[in-house]
PDB file of C-alpha atoms in Angstrom:
ATOM      1  CA  UNK A 153      11.768  20.319  39.990  1.00 40.00           C
ATOM      2  CA  UNK A 154      11.476  22.135  36.531  1.00 42.00           C
ATOM      3  CA  UNK A 155      10.593  20.672  33.480  1.00 40.00           C
ATOM      4  CA  UNK A 156      11.969  21.639  29.808  1.00 40.00           C
ATOM      5  CA  UNK A 157       8.524  21.191  28.250  1.00 40.00           C
ATOM      6  CA  UNK A 158       9.974  18.792  25.819  1.00 40.00           C
ATOM      7  CA  UNK A 159       8.740  15.403  25.775  1.00 39.00           C
ATOM      8  CA  UNK A 160      11.161  12.379  26.625  1.00 41.00           C
ATOM      9  CA  UNK A 161      12.255  10.279  23.569  1.00 49.00           C
ATOM     10  CA  UNK A 162       9.888   7.336  25.141  1.00 53.00           C
ATOM     11  CA  UNK A 163       6.914   9.745  24.566  1.00 62.00           C
ATOM     12  CA  UNK A 164       7.841  11.615  21.626  1.00 83.00           C
ATOM     13  CA  UNK A 165       8.770   9.436  19.151  1.00 91.00           C
ATOM     14  CA  UNK A 166       6.984   5.902  17.618  1.00 96.00           C
ATOM     15  CA  UNK A 167       8.286   2.679  18.411  1.00 98.00           C
ATOM     16  CA  UNK A 168       9.883   2.624  14.839  1.00 98.00           C
ATOM     17  CA  UNK A 169      11.805   5.298  15.008  1.00 97.00           C
ATOM     18  CA  UNK A 170      14.842   3.529  14.265  1.00 97.00           C
ATOM     19  CA  UNK A 171      13.208   2.567  10.802  1.00 98.00           C
ATOM     20  CA  UNK A 172      11.781  -0.789   9.864  1.00 98.00           C
ATOM     21  CA  UNK A 173      13.045  -3.253   7.050  1.00 98.00           C
ATOM     22  CA  UNK A 174      11.232  -3.624   4.007  1.00 97.00           C
ATOM     23  CA  UNK A 175      11.924  -5.040   0.713  1.00 96.00           C
ATOM     24  CA  UNK A 176       8.917  -5.657  -1.949  1.00 94.00           C
ATOM     25  CA  UNK A 177       9.363  -8.973  -3.213  1.00 93.00           C
ATOM     26  CA  UNK A 178       6.710  -8.568  -5.901  1.00 90.00           C
ATOM     27  CA  UNK A 179       5.074 -12.278  -4.747  1.00 91.00           C
ATOM     28  CA  UNK A 180       1.458 -10.730  -5.279  1.00 91.00           C
ATOM     29  CA  UNK A 181       0.387 -11.761  -1.484  1.00 91.00           C
ATOM     30  CA  UNK A 182      -1.052  -8.466  -0.640  1.00 90.00           C
ATOM     31  CA  UNK A 183      -2.764  -8.530  -3.938  1.00 92.00           C
ATOM     32  CA  UNK A 184      -5.018 -11.365  -2.789  1.00 90.00           C
ATOM     33  CA  UNK A 185      -6.987 -12.636  -0.362  1.00 83.00           C
ATOM     34  CA  UNK A 186      -9.560 -11.381   1.631  1.00 82.00           C
ATOM     35  CA  UNK A 187     -11.949  -9.344  -0.496  1.00 84.00           C
ATOM     36  CA  UNK A 188     -11.387  -5.420   0.069  1.00 89.00           C
ATOM     37  CA  UNK A 189     -11.042  -2.679  -1.352  1.00 94.00           C
ATOM     38  CA  UNK A 190      -7.585  -0.956  -3.410  1.00 96.00           C
ATOM     39  CA  UNK A 191      -8.995   2.745  -4.105  1.00 96.00           C
ATOM     40  CA  UNK A 192      -8.127   4.801  -6.707  1.00 97.00           C
ATOM     41  CA  UNK A 193      -8.114   8.550  -7.971  1.00 97.00           C
ATOM     42  CA  UNK A 194      -8.529   9.974 -11.079  1.00 97.00           C
ATOM     43  CA  UNK A 195      -5.173  10.942 -11.502  1.00 98.00           C
ATOM     44  CA  UNK A 196      -4.269   6.924 -11.046  1.00 98.00           C
ATOM     45  CA  UNK A 197      -6.754   5.980 -13.241  1.00 98.00           C
ATOM     46  CA  UNK A 198      -5.351   7.892 -15.861  1.00 98.00           C
ATOM     47  CA  UNK A 199      -1.900   6.972 -15.121  1.00 98.00           C
ATOM     48  CA  UNK A 200      -2.584   3.313 -15.249  1.00 98.00           C
ATOM     49  CA  UNK A 201      -4.437   3.088 -18.202  1.00 98.00           C
ATOM     50  CA  UNK A 202      -2.114   5.389 -19.914  1.00 98.00           C
ATOM     51  CA  UNK A 203       0.512   2.537 -18.836  1.00 98.00           C
ATOM     52  CA  UNK A 204      -2.062  -0.038 -20.433  1.00 97.00           C
ATOM     53  CA  UNK A 205      -2.730   1.729 -23.327  1.00 98.00           C
ATOM     54  CA  UNK A 206      -5.960   2.544 -22.843  1.00 97.00           C
ATOM     55  CA  UNK A 207      -8.728   5.516 -22.687  1.00 98.00           C
ATOM     56  CA  UNK A 208      -9.015   6.142 -18.756  1.00 98.00           C
ATOM     57  CA  UNK A 209     -13.026   5.355 -19.441  1.00 98.00           C
ATOM     58  CA  UNK A 210     -12.317   2.179 -21.126  1.00 98.00           C
ATOM     59  CA  UNK A 211     -10.307   1.243 -18.062  1.00 98.00           C
ATOM     60  CA  UNK A 212     -12.702   2.355 -15.802  1.00 97.00           C
ATOM     61  CA  UNK A 213     -15.614  -0.033 -17.039  1.00 97.00           C
ATOM     62  CA  UNK A 214     -13.357  -2.793 -17.603  1.00 97.00           C
ATOM     63  CA  UNK A 215     -11.159  -2.467 -13.987  1.00 98.00           C
ATOM     64  CA  UNK A 216     -13.145   0.035 -11.377  1.00 98.00           C
ATOM     65  CA  UNK A 217     -16.185  -0.259  -9.201  1.00 97.00           C
ATOM     66  CA  UNK A 218     -17.807   2.411  -7.905  1.00 96.00           C
ATOM     67  CA  UNK A 219     -18.087   2.285  -3.816  1.00 96.00           C
ATOM     68  CA  UNK A 220     -20.209   5.357  -2.833  1.00 96.00           C
ATOM     69  CA  UNK A 221     -18.195   8.231  -3.994  1.00 96.00           C
ATOM     70  CA  UNK A 222     -14.722   6.343  -4.277  1.00 97.00           C
ATOM     71  CA  UNK A 223     -13.439   4.138  -7.108  1.00 98.00           C
ATOM     72  CA  UNK A 224     -12.028   0.592  -6.088  1.00 97.00           C
ATOM     73  CA  UNK A 225     -10.068  -1.429  -8.460  1.00 98.00           C
ATOM     74  CA  UNK A 226     -12.335  -4.457  -9.231  1.00 97.00           C
ATOM     75  CA  UNK A 227     -11.238  -7.761  -7.702  1.00 95.00           C
ATOM     76  CA  UNK A 228     -11.915 -11.424  -9.058  1.00 93.00           C
ATOM     77  CA  UNK A 229     -13.703 -14.270  -7.777  1.00 88.00           C
ATOM     78  CA  UNK A 230     -11.599 -15.792  -4.541  1.00 87.00           C
ATOM     79  CA  UNK A 231     -10.071 -11.829  -3.537  1.00 90.00           C
ATOM     80  CA  UNK A 232      -7.551 -11.356  -6.541  1.00 94.00           C
ATOM     81  CA  UNK A 233      -7.392  -7.814  -7.455  1.00 96.00           C
ATOM     82  CA  UNK A 234      -7.876  -7.453 -11.408  1.00 96.00           C
ATOM     83  CA  UNK A 235      -4.458  -6.158 -12.389  1.00 97.00           C
ATOM     84  CA  UNK A 236      -2.887  -9.147 -10.581  1.00 96.00           C
ATOM     85  CA  UNK A 237      -1.370 -11.433 -13.401  1.00 94.00           C
ATOM     86  CA  UNK A 238      -2.913 -15.008 -12.964  1.00 90.00           C
ATOM     87  CA  UNK A 239       0.533 -16.977 -14.309  1.00 93.00           C
ATOM     88  CA  UNK A 240       3.130 -15.007 -12.683  1.00 93.00           C
ATOM     89  CA  UNK A 241       1.818 -13.354  -9.691  1.00 91.00           C
ATOM     90  CA  UNK A 242       2.608  -9.841 -10.310  1.00 93.00           C
ATOM     91  CA  UNK A 243       1.334  -6.645 -10.561  1.00 95.00           C
ATOM     92  CA  UNK A 244       0.698  -6.107 -14.281  1.00 96.00           C
ATOM     93  CA  UNK A 245       1.220  -2.172 -13.570  1.00 97.00           C
ATOM     94  CA  UNK A 246       3.776  -2.547 -10.509  1.00 96.00           C
ATOM     95  CA  UNK A 247       5.532   0.543 -11.470  1.00 96.00           C
ATOM     96  CA  UNK A 248       2.610   2.725 -11.915  1.00 98.00           C
ATOM     97  CA  UNK A 249       0.588   0.852  -9.148  1.00 97.00           C
ATOM     98  CA  UNK A 250      -1.836   3.055  -6.900  1.00 97.00           C
ATOM     99  CA  UNK A 251      -0.713   4.770  -3.591  1.00 96.00           C
ATOM    100  CA  UNK A 252      -2.558   2.403  -1.675  1.00 96.00           C
ATOM    101  CA  UNK A 253       0.088  -0.449  -3.148  1.00 95.00           C
ATOM    102  CA  UNK A 254       3.088   1.860  -3.068  1.00 95.00           C
ATOM    103  CA  UNK A 255       2.525   2.676   0.301  1.00 96.00           C
ATOM    104  CA  UNK A 256       2.473  -1.074   1.852  1.00 96.00           C
ATOM    105  CA  UNK A 257       3.335  -1.575   4.434  1.00 97.00           C
ATOM    106  CA  UNK A 258       3.706   1.414   5.756  1.00 97.00           C
ATOM    107  CA  UNK A 259       0.196   1.535   6.861  1.00 96.00           C
ATOM    108  CA  UNK A 260      -1.551   3.490   9.873  1.00 95.00           C
ATOM    109  CA  UNK A 261      -2.952   0.762  10.654  1.00 95.00           C
ATOM    110  CA  UNK A 262       0.146  -1.539  10.626  1.00 97.00           C
ATOM    111  CA  UNK A 263       2.110   0.743  12.318  1.00 97.00           C
ATOM    112  CA  UNK A 264      -0.008   1.437  15.505  1.00 97.00           C
ATOM    113  CA  UNK A 265       1.629  -0.997  17.464  1.00 97.00           C
ATOM    114  CA  UNK A 266       4.795  -3.241  17.401  1.00 97.00           C
ATOM    115  CA  UNK A 267       2.578  -6.454  17.024  1.00 98.00           C
ATOM    116  CA  UNK A 268       0.492  -4.696  14.024  1.00 98.00           C
ATOM    117  CA  UNK A 269       3.474  -4.549  12.392  1.00 98.00           C
ATOM    118  CA  UNK A 270       4.593  -8.387  13.382  1.00 97.00           C
ATOM    119  CA  UNK A 271       0.925  -9.419  12.296  1.00 96.00           C
ATOM    120  CA  UNK A 272       1.627  -7.761   8.451  1.00 96.00           C
ATOM    121  CA  UNK A 273       4.967  -9.441   9.006  1.00 96.00           C
ATOM    122  CA  UNK A 274       3.433 -12.606   9.010  1.00 95.00           C
ATOM    123  CA  UNK A 275       1.474 -12.273   5.762  1.00 92.00           C
ATOM    124  CA  UNK A 276       4.315 -10.065   3.948  1.00 95.00           C
ATOM    125  CA  UNK A 277       7.604 -11.530   3.289  1.00 96.00           C
ATOM    126  CA  UNK A 278       9.259  -8.637   2.528  1.00 96.00           C
ATOM    127  CA  UNK A 279       8.208  -7.308   6.259  1.00 97.00           C
ATOM    128  CA  UNK A 280      11.576  -7.208   8.306  1.00 97.00           C
ATOM    129  CA  UNK A 281      13.426  -7.861   5.371  1.00 96.00           C
ATOM    130  CA  UNK A 282      16.017  -5.761   3.118  1.00 94.00           C
ATOM    131  CA  UNK A 283      17.531  -2.007   3.510  1.00 94.00           C
ATOM    132  CA  UNK A 284      16.174  -0.270   6.565  1.00 97.00           C
ATOM    133  CA  UNK A 285      13.498   2.419   5.700  1.00 97.00           C
ATOM    134  CA  UNK A 286      14.160   5.633   7.845  1.00 97.00           C
ATOM    135  CA  UNK A 287      11.537   7.024   9.994  1.00 97.00           C
ATOM    136  CA  UNK A 288      11.503  10.318   7.536  1.00 97.00           C
ATOM    137  CA  UNK A 289      10.390   8.082   4.921  1.00 97.00           C
ATOM    138  CA  UNK A 290       7.951   5.761   6.787  1.00 97.00           C
ATOM    139  CA  UNK A 291       6.012   8.568   7.950  1.00 96.00           C
ATOM    140  CA  UNK A 292       6.046  10.290   4.546  1.00 96.00           C
ATOM    141  CA  UNK A 293       4.576   7.082   2.641  1.00 95.00           C
ATOM    142  CA  UNK A 294       1.836   6.775   6.331  1.00 95.00           C
ATOM    143  CA  UNK A 295       1.037  10.108   5.033  1.00 94.00           C
ATOM    144  CA  UNK A 296      -0.100   9.628   2.163  1.00 92.00           C
ATOM    145  CA  UNK A 297      -2.999   7.031   2.705  1.00 86.00           C
ATOM    146  CA  UNK A 298      -5.225   6.366   5.945  1.00 81.00           C
ATOM    147  CA  UNK A 299      -5.567   2.416   6.236  1.00 78.00           C
TER     148      UNK A 299
END
C-alpha cells in the first residue's frame, strides 16, 4: 500500500488544533502564589519604566532582581508580583506587562497535554472562557517564550 508521506490529522496537529477558549479576567491569580520568576528583558524594562514615569535604572533598582545573567521582577513576601496592586489585585502595568504575562496561558508547559491545560484552568478562571483563540494565535503566543 502506497502512502502519500503526509501525516494524518491525529499525528500532525496538536490536541488543541481546534483552538482554546481564554479571556483574561484580570483577577491577579497568575500574579501571586508560589515564588517564581517573571523574566524581563531590556525592552520590557524600558517600556514598563516609561509607563510608570521613571527612568529604567530607577525601575530596575526598585522592581527587578538579578538571577544569574537574567532579570526577573521582584516579589513581595508571599509571592505576589511587585507590580500587582495590593488593594485591587490588578496589574499596575497591564497594558505593557512583560511578554511572559502577555502570553499566559499559552505557554508550552500548559499546552503539552490536555491534562496540563486542565491543571492551568483550575488555577485560572479565564481558561475555557471567552472567545475561541485559533490555533495560529496559540502557536504564535507559545513561540514568544518557552515556559
